[in-house]
Coordinates of C-alpha atoms in Angstrom, one line a residue:
Chain A
M277 CA 85.8 87.3 121.2
S278 CA 87.3 89.6 118.6
T279 CA 85.0 92.6 119.3
F280 CA 83.2 94.2 122.1
T281 CA 80.3 96.6 121.7
L282 CA 79.9 99.9 123.6
G283 CA 76.5 101.5 124.3
L284 CA 76.5 105.2 125.2
I285 CA 73.4 106.7 126.7
Q286 CA 73.3 110.5 126.1
M287 CA 70.3 111.7 128.1
R288 CA 68.6 114.7 129.7
C289 CA 68.3 114.6 133.4
S290 CA 64.9 115.7 134.8
P291 CA 64.4 117.0 138.4
D292 CA 62.7 113.7 139.3
R293 CA 65.1 111.0 140.5
A294 CA 62.7 108.1 139.9
T295 CA 61.9 109.2 136.4
N296 CA 65.6 109.4 135.5
L297 CA 66.2 106.0 136.9
E298 CA 63.3 104.6 135.0
R299 CA 64.4 106.2 131.8
A300 CA 68.0 105.0 132.3
V301 CA 66.7 101.5 132.7
E302 CA 64.6 101.8 129.5
R303 CA 67.7 102.9 127.6
I304 CA 69.9 100.2 128.9
R305 CA 67.3 97.8 127.6
A306 CA 67.2 99.6 124.2
A307 CA 71.0 99.5 124.1
A308 CA 71.1 95.8 124.8
D309 CA 68.5 95.3 122.1
R310 CA 70.8 96.9 119.7
G311 CA 73.7 94.7 120.7
A312 CA 75.5 96.8 123.3
Q313 CA 77.6 94.8 125.7
V314 CA 79.1 97.5 127.9
V315 CA 76.6 100.3 128.6
V316 CA 77.6 103.6 130.1
L317 CA 75.4 106.3 131.6
P318 CA 76.3 110.0 131.9
E319 CA 77.8 111.4 135.1
L320 CA 75.3 111.8 138.0
F321 CA 72.4 110.9 135.7
L322 CA 69.9 110.6 138.6
G323 CA 69.2 114.4 138.6
P324 CA 70.0 117.8 137.5
Y325 CA 73.7 118.7 137.9
F326 CA 73.4 119.9 141.5
C327 CA 76.9 121.3 141.8
Q328 CA 75.8 124.6 140.3
R329 CA 75.4 125.8 143.9
E330 CA 76.9 125.0 147.3
D331 CA 74.1 123.9 149.6
A332 CA 74.6 121.5 152.5
S333 CA 71.1 120.1 152.1
L334 CA 72.1 118.7 148.7
F335 CA 74.2 116.1 150.4
D336 CA 70.8 114.4 151.0
L337 CA 71.0 113.3 147.4
A338 CA 73.9 111.0 148.1
E339 CA 73.3 107.4 148.7
P340 CA 75.2 104.4 149.8
I341 CA 76.9 102.0 147.4
P342 CA 75.6 99.4 147.3
G343 CA 72.2 100.9 147.9
P344 CA 68.8 101.4 146.3
S345 CA 69.9 102.7 142.9
C346 CA 72.5 100.0 142.7
E347 CA 69.9 97.4 143.3
V348 CA 67.8 98.5 140.3
L349 CA 70.9 99.0 138.1
G350 CA 72.4 95.6 138.9
R351 CA 69.1 93.9 138.3
T352 CA 68.8 95.7 134.9
A353 CA 72.4 94.7 133.9
A354 CA 71.6 91.1 134.7
E355 CA 68.2 91.1 132.9
C356 CA 69.9 92.6 129.8
N357 CA 73.1 90.6 130.1
V358 CA 75.2 93.8 129.8
A359 CA 78.1 95.2 131.8
L360 CA 77.0 98.6 133.1
V361 CA 78.9 101.8 134.2
A362 CA 76.7 104.1 136.3
S363 CA 77.7 107.3 138.0
L364 CA 76.3 108.0 141.4
F365 CA 76.7 110.5 144.3
E366 CA 78.1 108.2 146.9
R367 CA 77.5 108.6 150.6
R368 CA 80.5 106.8 152.1
A369 CA 80.1 108.1 155.7
P370 CA 78.4 111.1 157.2
G371 CA 80.4 114.1 155.9
L372 CA 82.3 112.0 153.3
Y373 CA 80.9 111.9 149.8
H374 CA 82.3 110.9 146.4
N375 CA 81.5 111.2 142.8
T376 CA 81.6 107.5 142.0
A377 CA 81.1 105.2 139.1
V378 CA 79.7 101.8 139.9
V379 CA 80.6 99.0 137.5
F380 CA 78.2 96.0 137.2
D381 CA 79.0 92.9 135.4
A382 CA 76.6 91.2 133.0
D383 CA 75.3 88.9 135.8
G384 CA 74.3 92.0 137.8
S385 CA 77.1 91.7 140.4
M386 CA 79.0 94.8 141.4
L387 CA 82.6 94.5 140.1
G388 CA 83.6 97.6 142.1
T389 CA 83.7 101.4 142.0
Y390 CA 85.9 104.1 140.7
R391 CA 85.9 107.3 142.7
K392 CA 86.6 110.4 140.6
M393 CA 90.2 111.4 141.2
H394 CA 90.4 114.9 139.7
I395 CA 87.8 117.2 141.2
P396 CA 87.0 120.6 139.5
D397 CA 85.9 123.8 141.0
D398 CA 84.9 126.5 138.7
P399 CA 81.9 128.8 138.5
L400 CA 78.8 126.6 138.5
Y401 CA 80.9 123.5 138.8
Y402 CA 81.5 123.6 142.6
E403 CA 82.5 120.0 142.9
K404 CA 85.2 120.5 145.5
Y405 CA 82.5 121.3 147.9
Y406 CA 80.6 118.1 147.4
F407 CA 83.2 115.4 146.4
T408 CA 86.1 114.1 148.4
P409 CA 88.8 113.2 145.8
G410 CA 89.0 109.5 145.1
D411 CA 91.4 107.4 147.1
Q412 CA 91.4 104.2 145.1
G413 CA 93.7 105.3 142.3
F414 CA 93.0 104.5 138.6
R415 CA 91.1 101.3 137.9
V416 CA 90.2 98.8 135.3
F417 CA 87.3 96.4 135.5
N418 CA 87.3 93.0 134.0
T419 CA 83.8 92.7 132.7
K420 CA 82.4 89.8 130.8
Y421 CA 82.9 91.5 127.5
A422 CA 85.9 93.8 127.9
R423 CA 88.5 95.2 130.3
V424 CA 87.0 98.6 130.9
G425 CA 88.9 101.6 132.3
V426 CA 86.6 104.0 134.0
L427 CA 87.3 107.7 134.6
I428 CA 84.9 110.6 135.2
C429 CA 84.5 114.0 133.5
W430 CA 87.3 116.3 134.8
D431 CA 89.6 113.3 134.7
Q432 CA 89.5 113.6 130.9
W433 CA 91.8 116.6 130.9
Y434 CA 94.6 114.6 132.5
P435 CA 96.9 112.4 130.3
E436 CA 98.2 110.8 133.5
G437 CA 94.8 109.3 134.4
A438 CA 94.4 107.9 130.9
R439 CA 97.9 106.5 130.8
L440 CA 97.7 104.9 134.3
T441 CA 94.4 103.3 133.4
A442 CA 95.8 102.1 130.0
L443 CA 98.8 100.6 131.8
R444 CA 96.5 98.5 133.8
G445 CA 95.4 96.8 130.6
A446 CA 92.2 98.8 129.7
E447 CA 90.8 98.0 126.3
C448 CA 88.7 101.1 126.4
L449 CA 88.4 104.2 128.5
V450 CA 84.9 105.5 129.3
Y451 CA 84.2 109.0 130.7
P452 CA 80.8 109.6 132.2
T453 CA 80.5 113.3 131.9
A454 CA 78.5 116.4 132.7
I455 CA 80.0 119.3 130.8
G456 CA 78.3 122.3 129.2
W457 CA 78.5 125.9 128.2
H458 CA 77.8 128.9 130.2
P459 CA 75.1 130.4 127.9
K460 CA 76.7 133.9 128.1
E461 CA 80.1 132.5 127.1
R462 CA 78.9 130.2 124.3
D463 CA 79.1 132.7 121.4
E464 CA 82.7 133.6 122.2
F465 CA 84.2 130.4 123.6
G466 CA 81.7 127.6 122.9
V467 CA 83.3 126.1 119.8
G468 CA 86.8 126.2 121.3
Q469 CA 85.7 124.7 124.6
H470 CA 83.9 121.8 122.9
Q471 CA 86.8 121.3 120.5
A472 CA 89.4 121.1 123.3
W473 CA 87.2 118.7 125.2
E474 CA 86.9 116.3 122.3
L475 CA 90.5 116.7 121.3
I476 CA 92.0 115.9 124.6
Q477 CA 90.0 112.7 124.9
R478 CA 90.8 111.6 121.3
S479 CA 94.4 112.2 122.2
H480 CA 94.2 109.6 125.0
A481 CA 93.1 107.1 122.4
V482 CA 96.2 108.0 120.3
A483 CA 98.7 108.0 123.1
N484 CA 97.5 104.7 124.5
G485 CA 96.2 102.8 121.5
L486 CA 92.7 102.1 122.8
Y487 CA 89.1 103.0 122.3
V488 CA 87.8 106.0 124.2
A489 CA 84.2 107.0 124.9
A490 CA 82.7 110.1 126.4
I491 CA 79.1 110.0 127.6
N492 CA 77.7 113.4 128.3
R493 CA 74.3 114.7 129.4
V494 CA 72.3 117.1 127.2
G495 CA 70.0 120.0 127.8
H496 CA 69.9 123.3 129.6
E497 CA 69.7 123.3 133.5
G498 CA 69.2 126.4 135.6
P499 CA 67.7 129.8 135.2
E500 CA 67.1 131.2 131.7
G501 CA 70.2 133.0 130.3
G502 CA 72.2 131.4 133.1
G503 CA 72.8 127.9 134.3
L504 CA 74.5 125.4 132.1
E505 CA 73.8 124.2 128.7
F506 CA 75.1 120.6 128.6
W507 CA 76.6 120.1 125.2
G508 CA 76.1 116.4 124.6
G509 CA 78.4 115.4 121.8
S510 CA 79.0 112.0 123.3
F511 CA 81.4 110.0 121.1
V512 CA 83.5 106.9 120.6
T513 CA 87.0 107.1 119.0
D514 CA 89.1 104.3 117.7
P515 CA 92.6 103.6 118.9
F516 CA 94.1 106.1 116.6
G517 CA 91.8 108.9 117.6
G518 CA 89.4 108.6 114.7
L519 CA 85.8 109.3 115.5
L520 CA 83.6 106.3 115.1
A521 CA 80.3 107.9 116.2
K522 CA 79.3 111.2 117.7
A523 CA 76.0 112.5 119.1
S524 CA 74.4 115.9 118.6
H525 CA 74.7 118.8 120.9
S526 CA 71.0 119.0 121.6
D527 CA 69.3 115.6 121.6
E528 CA 69.0 112.5 123.6
E529 CA 70.8 109.7 121.7
L530 CA 71.9 106.1 122.0
I531 CA 75.2 105.3 120.4
V532 CA 76.1 101.7 119.9
V533 CA 79.6 100.9 118.4
S534 CA 81.4 97.7 117.9
C535 CA 85.1 97.8 118.8
D536 CA 87.6 95.5 117.1
R537 CA 90.4 94.2 119.3
M538 CA 92.6 93.4 116.4
K539 CA 92.3 97.0 115.2
A540 CA 93.6 98.1 118.6
E541 CA 96.5 95.7 118.5
D542 CA 97.3 96.6 114.9
T543 CA 97.4 100.3 115.8
R544 CA 99.8 99.6 118.7
R545 CA 102.0 97.4 116.5
N546 CA 102.3 100.1 113.8
W547 CA 102.7 103.0 116.2
P548 CA 104.4 101.3 119.1
F549 CA 104.3 104.1 121.6
L550 CA 104.2 101.9 124.7
R551 CA 107.5 100.3 123.6
D552 CA 109.5 103.5 123.8
R553 CA 108.3 105.2 127.0
R554 CA 111.2 106.6 129.0
I555 CA 110.1 105.2 132.3
D556 CA 113.6 106.0 133.7
A557 CA 112.9 109.7 133.1
Y558 CA 109.3 110.3 134.2
D559 CA 109.9 110.8 137.9
G560 CA 109.0 114.4 137.9
I561 CA 105.4 113.7 136.9
T562 CA 104.7 113.3 140.6
K563 CA 105.8 116.9 141.3
R564 CA 103.5 119.8 141.3
F565 CA 105.9 122.0 139.4
I566 CA 109.6 121.6 138.7
D567 CA 111.1 124.9 139.9
Chain B
M130 CA 107.0 141.6 127.1
S131 CA 103.5 140.5 126.6
T132 CA 104.2 138.5 123.5
F133 CA 106.8 136.4 121.9
T134 CA 106.9 135.5 118.2
L135 CA 107.6 132.1 116.8
G136 CA 109.1 131.5 113.4
L137 CA 108.8 128.0 111.9
I138 CA 110.8 127.0 108.8
Q139 CA 109.2 124.3 106.8
M140 CA 111.7 123.2 104.2
R141 CA 112.9 120.6 101.8
C142 CA 116.2 119.0 102.5
S143 CA 118.5 118.5 99.5
P144 CA 121.3 116.0 99.3
D145 CA 123.8 118.8 99.7
R146 CA 124.7 119.7 103.2
A147 CA 126.2 123.1 102.4
T148 CA 123.1 124.1 100.4
N149 CA 120.8 123.1 103.2
L150 CA 122.7 125.1 105.7
E151 CA 122.8 128.1 103.3
R152 CA 119.1 127.9 102.7
A153 CA 118.4 127.6 106.4
V154 CA 120.4 130.7 107.1
E155 CA 118.5 132.6 104.4
R156 CA 115.2 131.6 106.0
I157 CA 116.3 132.4 109.5
R158 CA 117.0 135.9 108.1
A159 CA 113.6 136.0 106.4
A160 CA 111.9 134.9 109.6
A161 CA 113.7 137.6 111.5
D162 CA 112.7 140.2 108.9
R163 CA 109.1 139.2 109.5
G164 CA 109.4 139.7 113.3
A165 CA 110.2 136.1 114.4
Q166 CA 112.0 136.0 117.7
V167 CA 112.3 132.3 118.3
V168 CA 113.1 130.4 115.1
V169 CA 112.9 126.7 114.7
L170 CA 114.3 124.5 111.9
P171 CA 113.0 121.0 111.1
E172 CA 114.6 117.8 112.5
L173 CA 118.0 117.0 110.9
F174 CA 117.6 119.7 108.3
L175 CA 121.1 119.4 107.0
G176 CA 120.3 116.5 104.7
P177 CA 117.9 113.9 103.5
Y178 CA 116.4 111.8 106.3
F179 CA 119.2 109.2 106.4
C180 CA 117.5 106.8 108.8
Q181 CA 115.7 105.2 105.9
R182 CA 118.4 102.6 105.9
E183 CA 121.0 101.2 108.4
D184 CA 124.5 102.0 107.1
A185 CA 127.5 102.4 109.4
S186 CA 129.1 104.9 107.0
L187 CA 126.3 107.3 107.6
F188 CA 127.7 108.0 111.1
D189 CA 130.1 110.2 109.2
L190 CA 127.3 112.7 108.9
A191 CA 127.4 113.3 112.6
E192 CA 129.3 116.3 113.9
P193 CA 130.5 117.6 117.3
I194 CA 128.4 120.1 119.2
P195 CA 129.7 122.8 119.3
G196 CA 131.1 122.3 115.8
P197 CA 131.1 123.7 112.3
S198 CA 127.3 123.9 111.8
C199 CA 126.9 125.4 115.3
E200 CA 129.3 128.1 114.4
V201 CA 127.3 129.2 111.4
L202 CA 124.0 128.9 113.1
G203 CA 125.1 130.8 116.2
R204 CA 126.5 133.6 114.1
T205 CA 123.2 133.8 112.2
A206 CA 121.2 133.9 115.4
A207 CA 123.4 136.8 116.6
E208 CA 123.2 138.6 113.3
C209 CA 119.4 138.3 113.3
N210 CA 119.0 138.8 117.0
V211 CA 116.8 135.7 117.2
A212 CA 116.8 132.7 119.5
L213 CA 117.3 129.6 117.3
V214 CA 116.5 125.9 117.7
A215 CA 118.4 123.7 115.3
S216 CA 118.4 119.9 115.1
L217 CA 121.7 118.2 114.4
F218 CA 123.1 114.7 114.3
E219 CA 125.5 114.9 117.2
R220 CA 128.8 113.0 117.4
R221 CA 129.4 112.8 121.2
A222 CA 132.1 110.2 121.1
P223 CA 133.2 107.5 118.6
G224 CA 130.3 105.1 118.6
L225 CA 128.0 107.4 120.6
Y226 CA 125.6 109.6 118.6
H227 CA 122.5 111.5 119.4
N228 CA 119.6 113.2 117.7
T229 CA 120.1 116.6 119.3
A230 CA 118.5 120.0 119.2
V231 CA 120.9 122.9 119.8
V232 CA 119.4 126.1 121.3
F233 CA 121.1 129.4 120.6
D234 CA 120.2 132.6 122.3
A235 CA 119.8 135.9 120.4
D236 CA 123.4 136.9 121.1
G237 CA 124.6 133.7 119.3
S238 CA 125.6 131.9 122.5
M239 CA 124.7 128.3 122.9
L240 CA 122.2 127.9 125.7
G241 CA 122.4 124.1 125.6
T242 CA 121.2 121.0 123.9
Y243 CA 118.2 118.7 124.1
R244 CA 118.9 115.1 123.1
K245 CA 115.9 113.3 121.8
M246 CA 114.5 111.1 124.6
H247 CA 112.1 108.8 122.7
I248 CA 113.7 107.0 119.8
P249 CA 111.5 105.3 117.2
D250 CA 112.3 102.3 115.1
D251 CA 109.8 101.5 112.3
P252 CA 110.2 100.6 108.7
L253 CA 112.2 103.4 107.1
Y254 CA 112.6 105.2 110.4
Y255 CA 115.5 103.1 111.8
E256 CA 116.5 105.6 114.4
K257 CA 117.4 103.2 117.2
Y258 CA 120.4 102.2 115.0
Y259 CA 121.7 105.7 114.9
F260 CA 120.7 107.5 118.0
T261 CA 121.4 106.8 121.6
P262 CA 118.4 107.9 123.7
G263 CA 118.9 111.3 125.4
D264 CA 120.4 111.3 128.9
Q265 CA 119.6 114.9 129.9
G266 CA 115.9 114.5 130.6
F267 CA 113.3 117.0 129.5
R268 CA 114.6 120.6 129.2
V269 CA 113.5 124.2 129.0
F270 CA 115.7 127.0 127.6
N271 CA 115.5 130.5 128.9
T272 CA 116.0 132.5 125.7
K273 CA 115.9 136.2 125.5
Y274 CA 112.3 136.2 124.3
A275 CA 110.6 133.2 125.8
R276 CA 111.1 130.1 128.0
V277 CA 111.2 127.4 125.2
G278 CA 110.6 123.7 125.8
V279 CA 112.3 121.7 123.1
L280 CA 111.3 118.1 122.2
I281 CA 111.9 116.2 118.9
C282 CA 109.6 114.3 116.6
W283 CA 108.8 110.9 118.2
D284 CA 108.6 112.7 121.6
Q285 CA 105.4 114.2 120.3
W286 CA 103.5 111.0 121.0
Y287 CA 104.3 111.1 124.7
P288 CA 102.2 113.2 127.0
E289 CA 104.8 112.6 129.7
G290 CA 107.5 114.5 127.7
A291 CA 105.1 117.4 127.1
R292 CA 104.0 117.5 130.8
L293 CA 107.6 117.3 132.2
T294 CA 108.7 120.1 129.9
A295 CA 105.7 122.2 130.9
L296 CA 106.3 121.7 134.6
R297 CA 109.7 123.2 134.1
G298 CA 108.0 126.4 133.1
A299 CA 108.0 126.2 129.3
E300 CA 105.9 128.9 127.6
C301 CA 105.9 126.9 124.4
L302 CA 106.8 123.5 123.2
V303 CA 108.6 123.2 119.8
Y304 CA 108.9 119.9 118.0
P305 CA 111.4 119.8 115.2
T306 CA 110.1 116.9 113.1
A307 CA 110.7 114.6 110.2
I308 CA 107.5 112.6 109.6
G309 CA 105.9 111.5 106.4
W310 CA 103.8 108.9 104.6
H311 CA 104.9 105.7 103.1
P312 CA 103.6 106.4 99.6
K313 CA 102.0 103.0 99.4
E314 CA 100.1 103.5 102.6
R315 CA 99.0 107.0 102.0
D316 CA 95.7 106.3 100.3
E317 CA 94.5 104.0 103.1
F318 CA 96.1 105.5 106.2
G319 CA 97.4 108.9 105.2
V320 CA 94.6 111.1 106.5
G321 CA 94.3 109.2 109.8
Q322 CA 98.1 109.3 110.4
H323 CA 98.4 113.0 109.8
Q324 CA 95.3 113.6 111.9
A325 CA 96.6 111.7 114.9
W326 CA 99.9 113.5 114.6
E327 CA 98.3 116.9 114.7
L328 CA 95.8 115.9 117.4
I329 CA 98.3 114.6 119.9
Q330 CA 100.4 117.7 119.7
R331 CA 97.3 120.0 120.0
S332 CA 96.4 118.0 123.1
H333 CA 99.7 118.9 124.7
A334 CA 98.7 122.5 124.4
V335 CA 95.3 121.8 126.0
A336 CA 96.7 119.6 128.8
N337 CA 99.4 122.1 129.7
G338 CA 98.0 125.5 128.7
L339 CA 100.8 126.6 126.5
Y340 CA 101.7 127.2 122.8
V341 CA 102.8 124.2 120.8
A342 CA 104.6 124.3 117.4
A343 CA 105.5 121.4 115.1
I344 CA 108.1 122.1 112.5
N345 CA 108.3 119.4 109.8
R346 CA 110.2 119.0 106.6
V347 CA 108.4 118.5 103.2
G348 CA 109.0 116.6 100.0
H349 CA 109.6 113.1 98.8
E350 CA 112.9 111.4 99.6
G351 CA 113.9 108.0 98.4
P352 CA 113.1 105.8 95.4
E353 CA 110.0 106.5 93.3
G354 CA 107.0 104.7 94.8
G355 CA 109.0 104.0 97.9
G356 CA 110.8 106.2 100.4
L357 CA 109.0 108.7 102.5
E358 CA 106.8 111.6 101.5
F359 CA 107.3 114.1 104.3
W360 CA 104.0 115.7 105.0
G361 CA 104.8 119.2 106.1
G362 CA 101.8 120.5 107.9
S363 CA 103.9 122.5 110.4
F364 CA 101.6 124.4 112.7
V365 CA 101.3 126.5 115.8
T366 CA 98.5 126.0 118.3
D367 CA 97.3 128.3 121.1
P368 CA 97.1 127.2 124.7
F369 CA 93.7 125.6 124.2
G370 CA 94.6 123.6 121.2
G371 CA 93.2 126.0 118.6
L372 CA 95.3 126.2 115.4
L373 CA 96.8 129.6 114.8
A374 CA 98.6 128.8 111.6
K375 CA 99.3 125.7 109.5
A376 CA 101.5 125.0 106.5
S377 CA 100.6 122.9 103.5
H378 CA 101.5 119.3 102.9
S379 CA 103.6 120.1 99.8
D380 CA 105.4 123.4 99.9
E381 CA 108.2 125.1 101.7
E382 CA 106.8 127.7 104.0
L383 CA 107.7 130.2 106.7
I384 CA 105.2 130.6 109.5
V385 CA 105.5 133.5 111.8
V386 CA 103.0 133.7 114.8
S387 CA 102.8 136.0 117.7
C388 CA 102.0 134.3 121.0
D389 CA 100.2 136.3 123.7
R390 CA 101.4 135.5 127.3
M391 CA 98.1 136.7 128.8
K392 CA 96.1 134.4 126.6
A393 CA 98.1 131.5 128.0
E394 CA 97.6 132.7 131.6
D395 CA 93.8 133.3 131.0
T396 CA 93.5 129.8 129.6
R397 CA 95.1 128.3 132.6
R398 CA 93.0 130.4 135.0
N399 CA 89.8 129.4 133.3
W400 CA 90.7 125.7 132.9
P401 CA 93.0 125.2 135.8
F402 CA 94.2 121.7 135.1
L403 CA 97.6 122.2 136.8
R404 CA 95.8 123.0 140.1
D405 CA 94.1 119.6 140.3
R406 CA 96.8 117.1 139.3
R407 CA 96.8 114.1 141.6
I408 CA 100.5 114.0 142.1
D409 CA 99.9 111.6 145.0
A410 CA 98.6 109.0 142.6
Y411 CA 100.8 109.2 139.5
D412 CA 103.6 106.9 140.7
G413 CA 102.7 104.2 138.3
I414 CA 103.7 106.4 135.3
T415 CA 107.3 105.2 135.8
K416 CA 106.3 101.6 135.3
R417 CA 106.4 99.8 131.9
F418 CA 103.0 98.2 132.5
I419 CA 100.9 97.6 135.6
D420 CA 100.3 93.9 135.6

């Protein structure tokens, strides 16, 4: 096939898990109806972003993979004949939890998981408390429709993750995400923060000559004047960093975009960055600092 | 010192070498008068971009480093009390030539050279014919005013080069550049090409939390309707990718921008990407492709 079609579900996440799952299923169906072949949900879409505080009881939210949510999601993928990327809070063993994306193929089978490699820890994003860093490396999933590279949120700031996933033959990178503004910072820093976020991901498209999609949640979560205001802005960029579609900062949206394989190959032929990499000189990348 | 001040010289390059050198010297003086401390010239500013064709006689343009141009440039740096980055066609040995940036400190001494690591080869940019790829790796120069990371043109498309230079403690990356449009392609692709070029370099600022400057030439060179239309657009971005200054696509310009060290450190504190790099998992970066 000369194209594949991405479906991005930008959604609010209510306090009720069953409701979120139900709404996700509805939207997967809606995306499939509009022609989407690879559908991606936002990071940890089953509930509010719980990492705003450190609370041991919240580990109860984690679930095994495969497990109950996977069952519903896999069934939905099969019914809709779509590949599906769904981000879950994985309980791997007692005391061992991951921020994990599960990839289902269009027949509902689980192709595998990607466990978030780069884990943030910032005010109201206390992820290092909850998530053990991924131990599977960077991964690509050969779905029925496309070879999909999966990364998660904080990974998006790391050119290394994008590059390593691209080198495994990804045709697109998808970033399930939960990122927002601190309401008190928004006036001063909001535009710059969002701009940097969009820019770094578009740059992965440029550097690697592939499609990139970010799938964010939307809406305010937490106490009034505090908490986090998730900024939406989900988007798809072409292999030269051009925006193909972009959601608003405030609304739930469904983005469906067709991606042309020949456009990607043309881009790489005309700007052949992969040809000229100095792999003899990149050793230092595995150092923390070169001092 | 809490700041350092960059001076970017966006210039046309005439067919006459002596004239270009003279005009470069004038502008270095003008930049110093306006407070610049680290001054950067465009790539191969001593003449028209000769790589538009492959012609063995053009190797005559190369010169030893140190050599006659270095003498003038070093003297000018000392007179003006500025650090200076100047891109030259280096004759290292008969049959061995490099695209080299020479870094002078404010006392006129040569701190060293950076030999372009990533060498392009595309229609009208036949650089692989002229330039042996650099064998010094990625480098940082401790000038009087700032720790300057020097990269050249095509390097700008490689996150690896930016990262490795940042890991050596660069406070800014400077990219002497000669990039332009093919006049016949400009209508269809011009906006996208320029956008990708600016975007990827801004992303290096974001990923690494440092200042980035691109210094391009301007003007059309070559036969009417053909040749290359160098697109100028020299710029400086802050450590979060925000544009601090940007030159036009058509005019010679001098950009002088003060860079605040505390702003860089604040950016890195608030978005601590260097903290969370997965250096245990980046090995594959030294592979051509992971198949």
